[in-house]
mmCIF file of the C-alpha atoms, coordinates in Angstrom:
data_MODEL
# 
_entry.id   MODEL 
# 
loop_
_atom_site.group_PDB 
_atom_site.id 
_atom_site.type_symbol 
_atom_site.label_atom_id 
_atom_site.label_alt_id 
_atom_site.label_comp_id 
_atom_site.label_asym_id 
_atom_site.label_entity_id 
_atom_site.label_seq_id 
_atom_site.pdbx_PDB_ins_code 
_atom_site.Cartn_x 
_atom_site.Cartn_y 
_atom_site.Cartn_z 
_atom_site.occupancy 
_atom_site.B_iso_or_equiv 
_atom_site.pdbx_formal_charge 
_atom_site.auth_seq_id 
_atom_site.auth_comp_id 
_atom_site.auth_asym_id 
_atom_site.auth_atom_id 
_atom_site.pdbx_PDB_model_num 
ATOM 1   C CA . UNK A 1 1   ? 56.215  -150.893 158.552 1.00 0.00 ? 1   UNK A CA 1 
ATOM 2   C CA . UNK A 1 2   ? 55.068  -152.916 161.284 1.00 0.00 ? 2   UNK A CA 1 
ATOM 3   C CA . UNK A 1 3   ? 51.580  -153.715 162.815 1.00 0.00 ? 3   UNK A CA 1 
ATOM 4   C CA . UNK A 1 4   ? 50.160  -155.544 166.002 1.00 0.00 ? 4   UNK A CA 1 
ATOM 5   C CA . UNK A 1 5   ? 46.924  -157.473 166.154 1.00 0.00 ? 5   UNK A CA 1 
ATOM 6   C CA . UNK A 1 6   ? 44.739  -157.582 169.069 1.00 0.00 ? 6   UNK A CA 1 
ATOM 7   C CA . UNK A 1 7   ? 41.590  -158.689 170.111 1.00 0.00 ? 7   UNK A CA 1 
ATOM 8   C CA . UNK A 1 8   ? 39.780  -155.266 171.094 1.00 0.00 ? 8   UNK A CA 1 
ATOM 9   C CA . UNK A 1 9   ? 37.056  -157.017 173.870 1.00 0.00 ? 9   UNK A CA 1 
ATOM 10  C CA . UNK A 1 10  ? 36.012  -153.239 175.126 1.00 0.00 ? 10  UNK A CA 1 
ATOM 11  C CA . UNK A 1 11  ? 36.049  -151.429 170.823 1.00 0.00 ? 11  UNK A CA 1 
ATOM 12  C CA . UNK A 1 12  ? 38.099  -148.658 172.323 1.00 0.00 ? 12  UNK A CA 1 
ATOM 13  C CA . UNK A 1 13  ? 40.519  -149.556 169.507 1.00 0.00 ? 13  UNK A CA 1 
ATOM 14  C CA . UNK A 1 14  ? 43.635  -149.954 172.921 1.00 0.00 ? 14  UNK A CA 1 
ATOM 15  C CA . UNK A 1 15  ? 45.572  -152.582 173.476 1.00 0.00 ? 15  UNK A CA 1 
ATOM 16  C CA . UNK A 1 16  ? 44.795  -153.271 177.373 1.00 0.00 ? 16  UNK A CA 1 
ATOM 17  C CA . UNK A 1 17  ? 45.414  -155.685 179.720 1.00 0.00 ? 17  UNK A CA 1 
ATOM 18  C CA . UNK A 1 18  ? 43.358  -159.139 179.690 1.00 0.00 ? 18  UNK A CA 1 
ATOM 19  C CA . UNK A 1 19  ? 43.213  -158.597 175.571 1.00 0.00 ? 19  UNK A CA 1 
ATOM 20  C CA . UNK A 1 20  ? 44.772  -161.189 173.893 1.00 0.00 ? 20  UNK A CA 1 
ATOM 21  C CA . UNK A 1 21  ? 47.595  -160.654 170.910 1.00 0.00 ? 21  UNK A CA 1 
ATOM 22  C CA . UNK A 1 22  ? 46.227  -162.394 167.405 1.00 0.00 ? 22  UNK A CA 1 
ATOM 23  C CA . UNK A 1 23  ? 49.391  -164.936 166.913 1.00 0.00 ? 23  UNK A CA 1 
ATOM 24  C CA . UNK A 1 24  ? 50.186  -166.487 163.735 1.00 0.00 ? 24  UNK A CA 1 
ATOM 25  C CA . UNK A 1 25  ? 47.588  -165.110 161.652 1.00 0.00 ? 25  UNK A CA 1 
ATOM 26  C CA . UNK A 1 26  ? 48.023  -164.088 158.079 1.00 0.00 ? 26  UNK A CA 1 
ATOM 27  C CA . UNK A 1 27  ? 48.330  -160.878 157.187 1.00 0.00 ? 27  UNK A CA 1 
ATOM 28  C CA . UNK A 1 28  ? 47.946  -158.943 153.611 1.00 0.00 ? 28  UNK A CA 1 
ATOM 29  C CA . UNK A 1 29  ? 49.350  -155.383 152.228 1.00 0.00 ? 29  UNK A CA 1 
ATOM 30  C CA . UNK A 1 30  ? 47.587  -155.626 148.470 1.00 0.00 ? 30  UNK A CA 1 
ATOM 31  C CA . UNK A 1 31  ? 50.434  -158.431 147.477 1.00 0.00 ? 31  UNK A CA 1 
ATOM 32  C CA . UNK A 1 32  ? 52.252  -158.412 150.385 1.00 0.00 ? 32  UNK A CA 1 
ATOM 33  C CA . UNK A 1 33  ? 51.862  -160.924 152.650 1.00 0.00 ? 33  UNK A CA 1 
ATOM 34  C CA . UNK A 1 34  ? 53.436  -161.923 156.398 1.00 0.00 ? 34  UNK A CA 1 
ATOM 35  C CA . UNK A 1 35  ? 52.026  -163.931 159.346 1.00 0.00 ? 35  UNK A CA 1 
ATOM 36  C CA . UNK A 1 36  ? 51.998  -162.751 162.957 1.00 0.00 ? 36  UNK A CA 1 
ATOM 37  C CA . UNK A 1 37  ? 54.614  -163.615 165.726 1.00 0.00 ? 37  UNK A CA 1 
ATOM 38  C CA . UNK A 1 38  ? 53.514  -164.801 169.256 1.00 0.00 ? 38  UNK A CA 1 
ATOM 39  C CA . UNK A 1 39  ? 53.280  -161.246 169.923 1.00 0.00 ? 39  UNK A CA 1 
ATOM 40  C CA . UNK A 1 40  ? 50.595  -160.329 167.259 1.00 0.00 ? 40  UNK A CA 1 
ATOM 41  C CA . UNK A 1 41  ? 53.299  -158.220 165.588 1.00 0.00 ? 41  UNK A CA 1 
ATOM 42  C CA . UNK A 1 42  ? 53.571  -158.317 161.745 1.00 0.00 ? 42  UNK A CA 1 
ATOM 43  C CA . UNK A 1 43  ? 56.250  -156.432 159.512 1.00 0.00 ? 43  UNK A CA 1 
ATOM 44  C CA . UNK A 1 44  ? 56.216  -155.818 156.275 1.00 0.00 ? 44  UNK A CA 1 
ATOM 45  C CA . UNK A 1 45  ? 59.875  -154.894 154.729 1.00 0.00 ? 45  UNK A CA 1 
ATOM 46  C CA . UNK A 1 46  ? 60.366  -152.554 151.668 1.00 0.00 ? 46  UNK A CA 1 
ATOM 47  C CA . UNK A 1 47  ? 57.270  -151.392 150.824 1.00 0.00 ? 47  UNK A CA 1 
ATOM 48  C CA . UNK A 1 48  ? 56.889  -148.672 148.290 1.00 0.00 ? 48  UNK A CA 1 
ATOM 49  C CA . UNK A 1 49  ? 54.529  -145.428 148.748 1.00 0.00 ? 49  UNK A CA 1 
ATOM 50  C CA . UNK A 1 50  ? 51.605  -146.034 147.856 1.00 0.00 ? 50  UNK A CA 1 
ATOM 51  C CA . UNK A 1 51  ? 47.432  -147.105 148.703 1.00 0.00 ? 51  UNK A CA 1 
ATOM 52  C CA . UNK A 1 52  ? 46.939  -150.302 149.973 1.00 0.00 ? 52  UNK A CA 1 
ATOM 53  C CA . UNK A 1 53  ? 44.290  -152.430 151.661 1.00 0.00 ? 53  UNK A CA 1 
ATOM 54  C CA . UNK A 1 54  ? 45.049  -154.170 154.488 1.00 0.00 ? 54  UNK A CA 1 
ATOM 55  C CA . UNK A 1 55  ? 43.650  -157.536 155.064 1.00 0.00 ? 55  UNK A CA 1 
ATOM 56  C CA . UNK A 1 56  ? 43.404  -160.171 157.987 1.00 0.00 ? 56  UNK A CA 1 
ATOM 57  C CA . UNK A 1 57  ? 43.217  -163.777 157.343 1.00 0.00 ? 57  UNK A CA 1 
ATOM 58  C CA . UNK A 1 58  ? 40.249  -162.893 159.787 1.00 0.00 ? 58  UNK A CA 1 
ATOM 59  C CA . UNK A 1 59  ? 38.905  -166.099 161.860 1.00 0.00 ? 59  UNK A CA 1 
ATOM 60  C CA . UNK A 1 60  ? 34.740  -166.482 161.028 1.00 0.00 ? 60  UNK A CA 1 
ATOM 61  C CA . UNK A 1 61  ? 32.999  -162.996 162.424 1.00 0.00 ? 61  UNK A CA 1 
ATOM 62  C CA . UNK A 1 62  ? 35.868  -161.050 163.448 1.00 0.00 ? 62  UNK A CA 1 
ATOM 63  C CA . UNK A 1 63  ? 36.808  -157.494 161.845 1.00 0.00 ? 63  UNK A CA 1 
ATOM 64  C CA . UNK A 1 64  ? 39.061  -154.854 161.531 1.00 0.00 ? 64  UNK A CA 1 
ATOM 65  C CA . UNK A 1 65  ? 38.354  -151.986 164.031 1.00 0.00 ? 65  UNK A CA 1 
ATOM 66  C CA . UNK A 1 66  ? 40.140  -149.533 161.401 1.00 0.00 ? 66  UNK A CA 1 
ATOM 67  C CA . UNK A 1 67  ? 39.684  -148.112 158.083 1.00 0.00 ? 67  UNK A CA 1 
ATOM 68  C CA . UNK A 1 68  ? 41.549  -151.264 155.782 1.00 0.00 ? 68  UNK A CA 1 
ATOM 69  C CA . UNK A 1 69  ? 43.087  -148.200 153.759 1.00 0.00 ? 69  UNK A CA 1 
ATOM 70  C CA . UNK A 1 70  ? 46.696  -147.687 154.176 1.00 0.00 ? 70  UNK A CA 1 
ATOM 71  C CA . UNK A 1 71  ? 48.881  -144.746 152.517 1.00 0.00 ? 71  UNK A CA 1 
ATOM 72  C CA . UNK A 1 72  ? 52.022  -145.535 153.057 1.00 0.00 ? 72  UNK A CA 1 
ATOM 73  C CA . UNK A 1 73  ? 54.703  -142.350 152.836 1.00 0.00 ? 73  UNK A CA 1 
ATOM 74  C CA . UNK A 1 74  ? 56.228  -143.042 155.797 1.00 0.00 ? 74  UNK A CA 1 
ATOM 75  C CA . UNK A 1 75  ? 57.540  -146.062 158.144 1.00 0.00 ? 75  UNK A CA 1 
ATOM 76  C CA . UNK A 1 76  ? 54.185  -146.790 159.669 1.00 0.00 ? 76  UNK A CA 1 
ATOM 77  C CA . UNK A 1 77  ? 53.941  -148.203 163.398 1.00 0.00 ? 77  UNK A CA 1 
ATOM 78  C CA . UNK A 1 78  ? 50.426  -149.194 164.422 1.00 0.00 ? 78  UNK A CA 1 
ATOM 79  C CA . UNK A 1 79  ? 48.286  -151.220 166.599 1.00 0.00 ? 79  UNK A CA 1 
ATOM 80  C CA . UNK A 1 80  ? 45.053  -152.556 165.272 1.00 0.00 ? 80  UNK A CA 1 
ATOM 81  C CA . UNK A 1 81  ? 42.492  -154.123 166.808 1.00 0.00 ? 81  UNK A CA 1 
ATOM 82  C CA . UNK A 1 82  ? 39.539  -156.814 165.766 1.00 0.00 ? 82  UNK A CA 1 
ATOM 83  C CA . UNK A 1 83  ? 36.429  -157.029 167.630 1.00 0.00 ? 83  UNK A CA 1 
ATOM 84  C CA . UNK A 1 84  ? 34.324  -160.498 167.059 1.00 0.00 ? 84  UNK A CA 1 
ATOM 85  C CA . UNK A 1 85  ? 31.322  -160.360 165.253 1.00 0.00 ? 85  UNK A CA 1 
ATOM 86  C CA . UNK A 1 86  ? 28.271  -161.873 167.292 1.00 0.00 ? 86  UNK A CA 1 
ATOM 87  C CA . UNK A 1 87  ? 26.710  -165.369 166.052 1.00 0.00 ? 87  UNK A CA 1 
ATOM 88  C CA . UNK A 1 88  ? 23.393  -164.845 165.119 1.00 0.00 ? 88  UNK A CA 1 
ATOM 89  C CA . UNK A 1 89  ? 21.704  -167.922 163.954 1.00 0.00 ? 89  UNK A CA 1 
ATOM 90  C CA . UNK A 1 90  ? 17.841  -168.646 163.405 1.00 0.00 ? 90  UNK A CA 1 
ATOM 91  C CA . UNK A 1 91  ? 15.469  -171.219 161.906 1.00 0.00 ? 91  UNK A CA 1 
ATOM 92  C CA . UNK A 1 92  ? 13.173  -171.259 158.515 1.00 0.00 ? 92  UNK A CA 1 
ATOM 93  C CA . UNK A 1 93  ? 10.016  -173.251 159.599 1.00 0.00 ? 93  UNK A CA 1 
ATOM 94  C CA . UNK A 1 94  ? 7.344   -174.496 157.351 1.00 0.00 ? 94  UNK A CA 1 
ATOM 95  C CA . UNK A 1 95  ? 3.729   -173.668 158.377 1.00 0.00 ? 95  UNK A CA 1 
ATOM 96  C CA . UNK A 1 96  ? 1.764   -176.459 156.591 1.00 0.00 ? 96  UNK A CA 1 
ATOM 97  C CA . UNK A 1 97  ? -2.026  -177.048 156.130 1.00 0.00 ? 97  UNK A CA 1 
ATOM 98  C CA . UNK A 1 98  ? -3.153  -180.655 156.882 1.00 0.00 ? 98  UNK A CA 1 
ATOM 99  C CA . UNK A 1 99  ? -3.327  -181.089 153.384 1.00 0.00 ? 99  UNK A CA 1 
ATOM 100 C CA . UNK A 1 100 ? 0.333   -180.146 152.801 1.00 0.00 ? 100 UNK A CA 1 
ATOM 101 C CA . UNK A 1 101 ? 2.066   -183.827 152.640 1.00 0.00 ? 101 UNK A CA 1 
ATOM 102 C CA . UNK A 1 102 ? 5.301   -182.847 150.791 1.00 0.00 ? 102 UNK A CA 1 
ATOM 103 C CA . UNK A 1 103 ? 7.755   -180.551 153.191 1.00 0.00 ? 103 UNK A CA 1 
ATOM 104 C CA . UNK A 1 104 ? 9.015   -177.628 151.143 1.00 0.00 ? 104 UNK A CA 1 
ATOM 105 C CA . UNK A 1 105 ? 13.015  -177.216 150.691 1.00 0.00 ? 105 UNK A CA 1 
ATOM 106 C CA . UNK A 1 106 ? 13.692  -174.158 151.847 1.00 0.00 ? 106 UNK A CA 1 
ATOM 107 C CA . UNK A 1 107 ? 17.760  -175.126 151.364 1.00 0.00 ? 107 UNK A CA 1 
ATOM 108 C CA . UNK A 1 108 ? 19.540  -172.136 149.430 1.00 0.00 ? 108 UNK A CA 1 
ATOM 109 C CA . UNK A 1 109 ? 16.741  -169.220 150.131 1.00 0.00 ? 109 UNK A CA 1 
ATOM 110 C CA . UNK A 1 110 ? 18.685  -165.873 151.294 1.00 0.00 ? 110 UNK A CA 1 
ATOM 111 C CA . UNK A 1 111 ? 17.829  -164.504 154.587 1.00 0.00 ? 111 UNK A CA 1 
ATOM 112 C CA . UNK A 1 112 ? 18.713  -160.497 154.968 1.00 0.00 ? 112 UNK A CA 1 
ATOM 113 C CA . UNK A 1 113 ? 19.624  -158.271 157.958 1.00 0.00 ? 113 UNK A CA 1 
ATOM 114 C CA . UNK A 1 114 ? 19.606  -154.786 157.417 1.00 0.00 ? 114 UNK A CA 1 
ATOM 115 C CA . UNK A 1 115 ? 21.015  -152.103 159.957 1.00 0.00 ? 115 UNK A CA 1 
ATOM 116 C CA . UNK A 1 116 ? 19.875  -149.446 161.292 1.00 0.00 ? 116 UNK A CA 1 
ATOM 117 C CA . UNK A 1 117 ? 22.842  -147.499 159.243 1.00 0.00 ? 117 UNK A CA 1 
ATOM 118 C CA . UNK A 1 118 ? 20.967  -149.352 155.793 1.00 0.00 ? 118 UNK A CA 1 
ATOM 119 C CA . UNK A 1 119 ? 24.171  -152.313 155.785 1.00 0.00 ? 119 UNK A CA 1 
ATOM 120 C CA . UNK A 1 120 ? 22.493  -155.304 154.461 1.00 0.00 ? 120 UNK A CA 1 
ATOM 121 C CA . UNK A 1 121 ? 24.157  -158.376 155.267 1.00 0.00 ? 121 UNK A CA 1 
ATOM 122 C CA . UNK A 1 122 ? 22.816  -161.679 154.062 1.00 0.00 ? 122 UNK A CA 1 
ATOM 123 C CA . UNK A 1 123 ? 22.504  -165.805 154.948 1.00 0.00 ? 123 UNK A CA 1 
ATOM 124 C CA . UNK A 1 124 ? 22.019  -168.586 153.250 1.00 0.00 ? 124 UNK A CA 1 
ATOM 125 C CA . UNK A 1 125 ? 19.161  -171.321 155.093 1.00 0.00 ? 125 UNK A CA 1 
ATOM 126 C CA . UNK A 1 126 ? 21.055  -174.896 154.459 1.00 0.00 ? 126 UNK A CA 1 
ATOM 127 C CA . UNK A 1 127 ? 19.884  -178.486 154.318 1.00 0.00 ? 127 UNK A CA 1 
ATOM 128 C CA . UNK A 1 128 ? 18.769  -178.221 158.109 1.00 0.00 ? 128 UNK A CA 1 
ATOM 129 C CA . UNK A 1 129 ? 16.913  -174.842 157.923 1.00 0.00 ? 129 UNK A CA 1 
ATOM 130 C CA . UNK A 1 130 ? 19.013  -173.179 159.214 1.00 0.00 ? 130 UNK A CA 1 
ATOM 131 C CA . UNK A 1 131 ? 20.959  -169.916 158.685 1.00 0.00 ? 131 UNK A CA 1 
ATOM 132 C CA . UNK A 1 132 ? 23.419  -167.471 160.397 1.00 0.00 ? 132 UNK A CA 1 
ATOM 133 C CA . UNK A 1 133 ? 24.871  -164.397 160.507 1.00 0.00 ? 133 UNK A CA 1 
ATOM 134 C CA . UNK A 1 134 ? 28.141  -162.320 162.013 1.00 0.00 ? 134 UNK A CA 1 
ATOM 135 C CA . UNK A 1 135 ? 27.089  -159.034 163.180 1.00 0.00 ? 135 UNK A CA 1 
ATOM 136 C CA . UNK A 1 136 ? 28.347  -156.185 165.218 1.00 0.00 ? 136 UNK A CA 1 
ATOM 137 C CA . UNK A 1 137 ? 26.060  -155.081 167.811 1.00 0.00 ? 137 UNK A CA 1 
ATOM 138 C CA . UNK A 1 138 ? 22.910  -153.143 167.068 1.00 0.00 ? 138 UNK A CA 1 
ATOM 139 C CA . UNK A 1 139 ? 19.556  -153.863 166.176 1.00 0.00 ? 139 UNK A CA 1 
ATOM 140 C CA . UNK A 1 140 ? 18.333  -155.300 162.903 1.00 0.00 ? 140 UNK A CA 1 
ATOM 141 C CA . UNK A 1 141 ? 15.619  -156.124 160.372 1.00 0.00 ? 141 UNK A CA 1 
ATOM 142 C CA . UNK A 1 142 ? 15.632  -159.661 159.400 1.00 0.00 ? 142 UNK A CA 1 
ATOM 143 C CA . UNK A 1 143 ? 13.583  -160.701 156.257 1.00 0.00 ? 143 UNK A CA 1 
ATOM 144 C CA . UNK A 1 144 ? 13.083  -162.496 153.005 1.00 0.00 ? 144 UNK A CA 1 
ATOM 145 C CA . UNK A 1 145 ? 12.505  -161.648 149.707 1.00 0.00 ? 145 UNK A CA 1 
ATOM 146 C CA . UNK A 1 146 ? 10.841  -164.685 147.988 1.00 0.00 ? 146 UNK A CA 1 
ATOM 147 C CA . UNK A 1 147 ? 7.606   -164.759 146.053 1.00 0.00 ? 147 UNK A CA 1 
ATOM 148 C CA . UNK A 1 148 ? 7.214   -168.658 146.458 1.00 0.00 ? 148 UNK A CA 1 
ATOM 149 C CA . UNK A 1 149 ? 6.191   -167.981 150.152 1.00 0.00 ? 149 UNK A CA 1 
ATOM 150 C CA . UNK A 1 150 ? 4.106   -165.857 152.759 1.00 0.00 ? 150 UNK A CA 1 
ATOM 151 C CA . UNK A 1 151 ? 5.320   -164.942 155.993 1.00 0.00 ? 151 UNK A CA 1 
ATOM 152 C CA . UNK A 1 152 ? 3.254   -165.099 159.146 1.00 0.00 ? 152 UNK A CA 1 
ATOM 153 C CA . UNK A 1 153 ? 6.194   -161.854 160.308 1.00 0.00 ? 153 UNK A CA 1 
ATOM 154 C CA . UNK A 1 154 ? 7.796   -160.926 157.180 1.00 0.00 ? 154 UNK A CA 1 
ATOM 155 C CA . UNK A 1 155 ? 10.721  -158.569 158.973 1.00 0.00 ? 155 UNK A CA 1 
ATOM 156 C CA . UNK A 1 156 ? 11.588  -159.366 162.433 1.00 0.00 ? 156 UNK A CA 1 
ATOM 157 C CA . UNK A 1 157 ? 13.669  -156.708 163.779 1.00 0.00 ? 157 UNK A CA 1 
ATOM 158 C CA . UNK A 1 158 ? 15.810  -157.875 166.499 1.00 0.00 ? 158 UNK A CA 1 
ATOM 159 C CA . UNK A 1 159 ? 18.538  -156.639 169.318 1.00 0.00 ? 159 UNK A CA 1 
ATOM 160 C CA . UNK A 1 160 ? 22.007  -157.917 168.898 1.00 0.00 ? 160 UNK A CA 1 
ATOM 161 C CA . UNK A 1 161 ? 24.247  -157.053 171.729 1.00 0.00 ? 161 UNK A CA 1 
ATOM 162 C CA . UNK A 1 162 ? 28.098  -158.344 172.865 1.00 0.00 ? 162 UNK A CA 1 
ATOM 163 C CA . UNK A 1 163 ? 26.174  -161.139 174.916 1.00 0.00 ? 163 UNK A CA 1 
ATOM 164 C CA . UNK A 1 164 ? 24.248  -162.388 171.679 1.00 0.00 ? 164 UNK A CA 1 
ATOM 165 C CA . UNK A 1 165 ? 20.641  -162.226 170.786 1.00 0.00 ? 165 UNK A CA 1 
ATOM 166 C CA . UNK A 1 166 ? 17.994  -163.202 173.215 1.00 0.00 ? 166 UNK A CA 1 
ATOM 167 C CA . UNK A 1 167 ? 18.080  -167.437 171.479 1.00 0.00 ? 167 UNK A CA 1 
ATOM 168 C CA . UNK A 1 168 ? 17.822  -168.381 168.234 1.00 0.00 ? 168 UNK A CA 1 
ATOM 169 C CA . UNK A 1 169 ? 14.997  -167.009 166.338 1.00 0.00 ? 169 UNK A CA 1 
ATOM 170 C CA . UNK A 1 170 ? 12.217  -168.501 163.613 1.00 0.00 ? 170 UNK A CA 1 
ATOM 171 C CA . UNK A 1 171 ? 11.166  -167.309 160.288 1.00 0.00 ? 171 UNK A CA 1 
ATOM 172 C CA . UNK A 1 172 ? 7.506   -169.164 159.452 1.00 0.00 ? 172 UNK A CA 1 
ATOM 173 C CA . UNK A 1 173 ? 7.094   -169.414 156.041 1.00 0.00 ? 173 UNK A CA 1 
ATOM 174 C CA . UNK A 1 174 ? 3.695   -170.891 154.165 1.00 0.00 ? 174 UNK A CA 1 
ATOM 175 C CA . UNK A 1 175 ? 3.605   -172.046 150.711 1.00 0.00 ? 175 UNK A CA 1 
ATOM 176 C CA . UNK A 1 176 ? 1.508   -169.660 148.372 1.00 0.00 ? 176 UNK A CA 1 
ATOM 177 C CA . UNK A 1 177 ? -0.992  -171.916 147.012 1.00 0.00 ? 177 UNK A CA 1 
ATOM 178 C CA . UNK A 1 178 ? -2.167  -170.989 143.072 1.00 0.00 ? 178 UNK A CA 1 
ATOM 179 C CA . UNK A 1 179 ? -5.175  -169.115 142.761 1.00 0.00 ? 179 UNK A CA 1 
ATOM 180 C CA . UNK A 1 180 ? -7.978  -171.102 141.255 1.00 0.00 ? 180 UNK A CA 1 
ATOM 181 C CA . UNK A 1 181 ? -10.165 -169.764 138.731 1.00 0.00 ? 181 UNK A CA 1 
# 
């Protein structure tokens, strides 16, 4: 059984001129495992019948433009393209009151993105605020679930397309303060 990897630019699932051939990238069947030539071509050699999931070593925000499930019955022959996931990357910023002199970690808080089809993919803001996420094109609600904070927008819904996002995006958290009685 033998497949070829390709970068699918235009998602029409074709290998077409001016898409480039994923060399020496590894490549699983369940337990099986083989790397790509130069040509993005991959065998696999005396596999029994059977369901298993087919797996790219993929390369940060790229996936498979196919359904990973493989029934093998037959000597299989198949081209399969991955389409890059777009970088999406935004900033947690601290709203503070004048009388806020310690900065608040935000390190380790999860940031969602849900899809329109109800995927929820999530990222996690590090030491420098920051977070980001690998996403196929379409638009998105970005929030947070934390009850240690207030949001000035608490779900941002934003556009991703093949180009990117418009720039990198801020989340403005505040502190809750206690309520005194």
């Amino acid at each position: 059984m033998a497949f070829q990897f390709f970068e699918d630019k235009n998602f029409n699932g074709l290998l077409e001129s001016g898409e480039s051939v994923l060399a020496n990238e590894i490549v699983k069947l369940d337990n099986y495992v083989a790397i790509t030539d130069k040509n993005g071509k991959v065998v696999f050699q005396n596999v029994p019948e059977g369901t298993y999931i087919l797996k790219m070593n993929e390369s940060a925000g790229s996936r498979l433009m196919m359904d990973p499930v493989i029934m093998v019955h037959a000597n299989i022959n198949r081209k399969v393209g991955l389409v890059k996931n777009i970088r999406v990357s935004g900033k947690l910023t601290e709203i503070r009151q004048a009388y806020d002199v310690l900065e608040t970690d935000v390190t380790g808080i999860v940031v969602y993105a849900k899809s329109e089809d109800g995927s929820i993919y999530t990222a996690v803001v590090n030491q420098k605020n920051e977070f980001e996420f690998f996403l196929k094109d379409g638009k998105y609600n970005i929030y947070i679930e934390n009850d240690k904070y207030s949001y000035t927008q608490p779900t941002q819904t934003i556009q991703v397309t093949k180009k990117g996002t418009q720039k990198p995006w801020f989340l403005n958290i505040r502190r809750k303060t206690p309520l005194l009685r």
